[in-house]
């Protein structure tokens, strides 16, 4: 994920479900981004519109940049040290 198609209008992200293997586009409001203290705790999530599965995938720097630029809501996770 996510490729940001070049088009007018609201940002849509290409996504795929690992459970049912459906491919679809999601609006920024359908995706959540969580940024943690490490790569292991930084991920994005969404619900598959085809099968209803909760999907969680790791998010590297490039994906974080694309999602935040596209208007995806971001949750910053804090450690309890």
Short mmCIF file of N, CA and C in Angstrom, two decimals:
data_model
loop_
_atom_site.label_atom_id
_atom_site.label_comp_id
_atom_site.label_asym_id
_atom_site.label_seq_id
_atom_site.Cartn_x
_atom_site.Cartn_y
_atom_site.Cartn_z
N UNK A 1 0.86 -1.16 0.00
CA UNK A 1 0.00 0.00 0.00
C UNK A 1 0.88 1.19 0.00
N UNK A 2 0.57 2.32 0.23
CA UNK A 2 -0.49 2.97 -0.48
C UNK A 2 0.09 3.78 -1.61
N UNK A 3 -0.50 3.70 -2.74
CA UNK A 3 -0.13 4.56 -3.86
C UNK A 3 -1.19 5.65 -3.94
N UNK A 4 -0.75 6.86 -4.09
CA UNK A 4 -1.70 7.96 -4.19
C UNK A 4 -1.90 8.27 -5.67
N UNK A 5 -3.07 7.94 -6.20
CA UNK A 5 -3.31 8.21 -7.61
C UNK A 5 -3.38 9.72 -7.86
N UNK A 6 -2.95 10.13 -9.02
CA UNK A 6 -3.00 11.54 -9.38
C UNK A 6 -4.35 11.82 -10.02
N UNK A 7 -5.22 12.46 -9.26
CA UNK A 7 -6.55 12.77 -9.76
C UNK A 7 -7.10 13.95 -8.98
N UNK A 8 -8.09 14.61 -9.55
CA UNK A 8 -8.74 15.71 -8.86
C UNK A 8 -9.71 15.13 -7.83
N UNK A 9 -9.98 15.89 -6.78
CA UNK A 9 -10.93 15.44 -5.78
C UNK A 9 -10.24 14.90 -4.55
N UNK A 10 -11.01 14.29 -3.65
CA UNK A 10 -10.44 13.77 -2.41
C UNK A 10 -9.39 12.69 -2.67
N UNK A 11 -8.40 12.63 -1.79
CA UNK A 11 -7.34 11.64 -1.92
C UNK A 11 -7.88 10.24 -1.68
N UNK A 12 -7.52 9.32 -2.55
CA UNK A 12 -7.87 7.91 -2.43
C UNK A 12 -6.57 7.12 -2.39
N UNK A 13 -6.52 6.09 -1.56
CA UNK A 13 -5.33 5.25 -1.44
C UNK A 13 -5.65 3.85 -1.92
N UNK A 14 -4.76 3.28 -2.72
CA UNK A 14 -4.92 1.90 -3.16
C UNK A 14 -4.54 1.00 -2.00
N UNK A 15 -5.33 -0.04 -1.77
CA UNK A 15 -5.08 -0.96 -0.66
C UNK A 15 -5.49 -2.36 -1.07
N UNK A 16 -5.06 -3.33 -0.29
CA UNK A 16 -5.42 -4.73 -0.53
C UNK A 16 -5.61 -5.42 0.81
N UNK A 17 -6.49 -6.38 0.82
CA UNK A 17 -6.76 -7.15 2.04
C UNK A 17 -5.95 -8.46 1.99
N UNK A 18 -5.16 -8.73 3.03
CA UNK A 18 -4.42 -9.99 3.05
C UNK A 18 -5.32 -11.22 3.28
N UNK A 19 -6.52 -11.01 3.82
CA UNK A 19 -7.42 -12.13 4.09
C UNK A 19 -8.16 -12.59 2.84
N UNK A 20 -8.90 -11.67 2.20
CA UNK A 20 -9.70 -12.05 1.03
C UNK A 20 -9.02 -11.70 -0.29
N UNK A 21 -7.90 -11.01 -0.23
CA UNK A 21 -7.11 -10.61 -1.39
C UNK A 21 -7.80 -9.60 -2.31
N UNK A 22 -8.84 -8.97 -1.81
CA UNK A 22 -9.52 -7.93 -2.60
C UNK A 22 -8.62 -6.70 -2.71
N UNK A 23 -8.74 -6.01 -3.83
CA UNK A 23 -8.03 -4.75 -4.05
C UNK A 23 -9.07 -3.66 -4.20
N UNK A 24 -8.81 -2.49 -3.61
CA UNK A 24 -9.80 -1.43 -3.57
C UNK A 24 -9.12 -0.11 -3.30
N UNK A 25 -9.89 0.96 -3.29
CA UNK A 25 -9.40 2.28 -2.93
C UNK A 25 -10.12 2.73 -1.67
N UNK A 26 -9.37 3.40 -0.80
CA UNK A 26 -9.94 3.90 0.44
C UNK A 26 -9.73 5.40 0.54
N UNK A 27 -10.72 6.08 1.07
CA UNK A 27 -10.58 7.51 1.36
C UNK A 27 -9.71 7.67 2.61
N UNK A 28 -9.12 8.83 2.77
CA UNK A 28 -8.26 9.11 3.93
C UNK A 28 -8.99 8.84 5.24
N UNK A 29 -10.27 9.10 5.30
CA UNK A 29 -11.04 8.91 6.53
C UNK A 29 -11.23 7.46 6.92
N UNK A 30 -10.96 6.53 6.01
CA UNK A 30 -11.13 5.10 6.29
C UNK A 30 -9.85 4.45 6.81
N UNK A 31 -8.77 5.24 6.90
CA UNK A 31 -7.47 4.72 7.32
C UNK A 31 -7.03 5.43 8.59
N UNK A 32 -6.38 4.70 9.48
CA UNK A 32 -5.80 5.28 10.69
C UNK A 32 -4.32 4.99 10.68
N UNK A 33 -3.52 5.97 11.07
CA UNK A 33 -2.07 5.84 11.14
C UNK A 33 -1.63 6.00 12.58
N UNK A 34 -0.86 5.05 13.09
CA UNK A 34 -0.31 5.14 14.45
C UNK A 34 1.21 5.22 14.33
N UNK A 35 1.77 6.26 14.94
CA UNK A 35 3.21 6.45 14.89
C UNK A 35 3.78 6.19 16.28
N UNK A 36 4.59 5.15 16.37
CA UNK A 36 5.20 4.77 17.63
C UNK A 36 6.65 5.20 17.72
N UNK A 37 7.32 4.73 18.74
CA UNK A 37 8.71 5.09 18.98
C UNK A 37 9.67 4.33 18.07
N UNK A 38 9.19 3.28 17.42
CA UNK A 38 10.07 2.49 16.55
C UNK A 38 9.30 2.05 15.31
N UNK A 39 10.03 1.42 14.40
CA UNK A 39 9.39 0.88 13.19
C UNK A 39 8.38 -0.20 13.53
N UNK A 40 8.64 -0.94 14.60
CA UNK A 40 7.72 -2.03 14.99
C UNK A 40 6.38 -1.50 15.49
N UNK A 41 6.38 -0.27 16.00
CA UNK A 41 5.14 0.28 16.56
C UNK A 41 4.53 1.38 15.70
N UNK A 42 4.97 1.46 14.45
CA UNK A 42 4.38 2.42 13.51
C UNK A 42 3.64 1.62 12.44
N UNK A 43 2.35 1.87 12.31
CA UNK A 43 1.52 1.08 11.41
C UNK A 43 0.30 1.88 10.96
N UNK A 44 -0.36 1.37 9.93
CA UNK A 44 -1.64 1.93 9.53
C UNK A 44 -2.66 0.79 9.56
N UNK A 45 -3.92 1.16 9.71
CA UNK A 45 -4.96 0.14 9.78
C UNK A 45 -6.22 0.62 9.08
N UNK A 46 -7.01 -0.36 8.67
CA UNK A 46 -8.28 -0.09 8.02
C UNK A 46 -9.13 -1.35 8.08
N UNK A 47 -10.40 -1.21 7.77
CA UNK A 47 -11.31 -2.35 7.69
C UNK A 47 -11.56 -2.65 6.22
N UNK A 48 -11.39 -3.90 5.85
CA UNK A 48 -11.61 -4.29 4.45
C UNK A 48 -13.09 -4.09 4.10
N UNK A 49 -13.37 -3.33 3.05
CA UNK A 49 -14.77 -3.12 2.66
C UNK A 49 -15.42 -4.36 2.05
N UNK A 50 -14.61 -5.34 1.65
CA UNK A 50 -15.14 -6.55 1.03
C UNK A 50 -15.53 -7.62 2.06
N UNK A 51 -14.61 -7.93 2.99
CA UNK A 51 -14.86 -9.03 3.93
C UNK A 51 -15.00 -8.57 5.38
N UNK A 52 -14.72 -7.30 5.66
CA UNK A 52 -14.88 -6.77 7.01
C UNK A 52 -13.71 -7.05 7.95
N UNK A 53 -12.63 -7.62 7.43
CA UNK A 53 -11.47 -7.93 8.28
C UNK A 53 -10.77 -6.64 8.72
N UNK A 54 -10.28 -6.65 9.95
CA UNK A 54 -9.44 -5.55 10.43
C UNK A 54 -8.03 -5.81 9.93
N UNK A 55 -7.48 -4.85 9.21
CA UNK A 55 -6.16 -5.00 8.60
C UNK A 55 -5.19 -4.03 9.27
N UNK A 56 -4.02 -4.52 9.62
CA UNK A 56 -2.97 -3.70 10.22
C UNK A 56 -1.67 -4.02 9.49
N UNK A 57 -1.03 -2.98 8.96
CA UNK A 57 0.20 -3.16 8.20
C UNK A 57 1.27 -2.19 8.69
N UNK A 58 2.54 -2.60 8.64
CA UNK A 58 3.62 -1.70 9.06
C UNK A 58 3.71 -0.50 8.12
N UNK A 59 4.15 0.63 8.68
CA UNK A 59 4.29 1.85 7.89
C UNK A 59 5.70 2.40 8.03
N UNK A 60 6.45 2.33 6.95
CA UNK A 60 7.78 2.93 6.91
C UNK A 60 7.66 4.43 6.70
N UNK A 61 8.80 5.09 6.62
CA UNK A 61 8.83 6.55 6.49
C UNK A 61 8.07 7.05 5.27
N UNK A 62 8.24 6.39 4.15
CA UNK A 62 7.57 6.83 2.91
C UNK A 62 6.05 6.71 3.02
N UNK A 63 5.57 5.62 3.59
CA UNK A 63 4.13 5.43 3.76
C UNK A 63 3.57 6.46 4.74
N UNK A 64 4.29 6.71 5.83
CA UNK A 64 3.86 7.73 6.80
C UNK A 64 3.73 9.08 6.09
N UNK A 65 4.71 9.41 5.26
CA UNK A 65 4.68 10.69 4.53
C UNK A 65 3.48 10.76 3.60
N UNK A 66 3.24 9.71 2.82
CA UNK A 66 2.11 9.69 1.88
C UNK A 66 0.77 9.80 2.61
N UNK A 67 0.63 9.04 3.68
CA UNK A 67 -0.65 9.04 4.41
C UNK A 67 -0.92 10.39 5.08
N UNK A 68 0.10 10.96 5.72
CA UNK A 68 -0.12 12.24 6.40
C UNK A 68 -0.39 13.35 5.39
N UNK A 69 0.34 13.33 4.27
CA UNK A 69 0.12 14.33 3.22
C UNK A 69 -1.28 14.18 2.62
N UNK A 70 -1.80 12.96 2.59
CA UNK A 70 -3.12 12.70 2.03
C UNK A 70 -4.27 12.93 2.99
N UNK A 71 -3.97 13.36 4.22
CA UNK A 71 -5.03 13.71 5.17
C UNK A 71 -5.48 12.60 6.10
N UNK A 72 -4.71 11.52 6.21
CA UNK A 72 -5.07 10.43 7.12
C UNK A 72 -4.84 10.88 8.56
N UNK A 73 -5.80 10.60 9.42
CA UNK A 73 -5.67 10.95 10.83
C UNK A 73 -4.55 10.15 11.47
N UNK A 74 -3.76 10.84 12.30
CA UNK A 74 -2.58 10.22 12.90
C UNK A 74 -2.68 10.20 14.41
N UNK A 75 -2.33 9.07 14.98
CA UNK A 75 -2.26 8.91 16.43
C UNK A 75 -0.80 8.71 16.79
N UNK A 76 -0.28 9.53 17.67
CA UNK A 76 1.11 9.38 18.11
C UNK A 76 1.10 8.58 19.40
N UNK A 77 1.78 7.44 19.37
CA UNK A 77 1.85 6.56 20.53
C UNK A 77 3.02 6.99 21.41
N UNK A 78 2.79 7.10 22.70
CA UNK A 78 3.84 7.50 23.64
C UNK A 78 4.23 6.33 24.52
N UNK A 79 5.51 6.23 24.79
CA UNK A 79 5.97 5.16 25.69
C UNK A 79 5.74 5.59 27.14
N UNK A 80 5.55 4.64 28.01
CA UNK A 80 5.32 4.92 29.43
C UNK A 80 6.58 4.55 30.20
N UNK A 81 7.63 5.34 30.00
CA UNK A 81 8.90 5.07 30.65
C UNK A 81 9.01 5.85 31.91
#
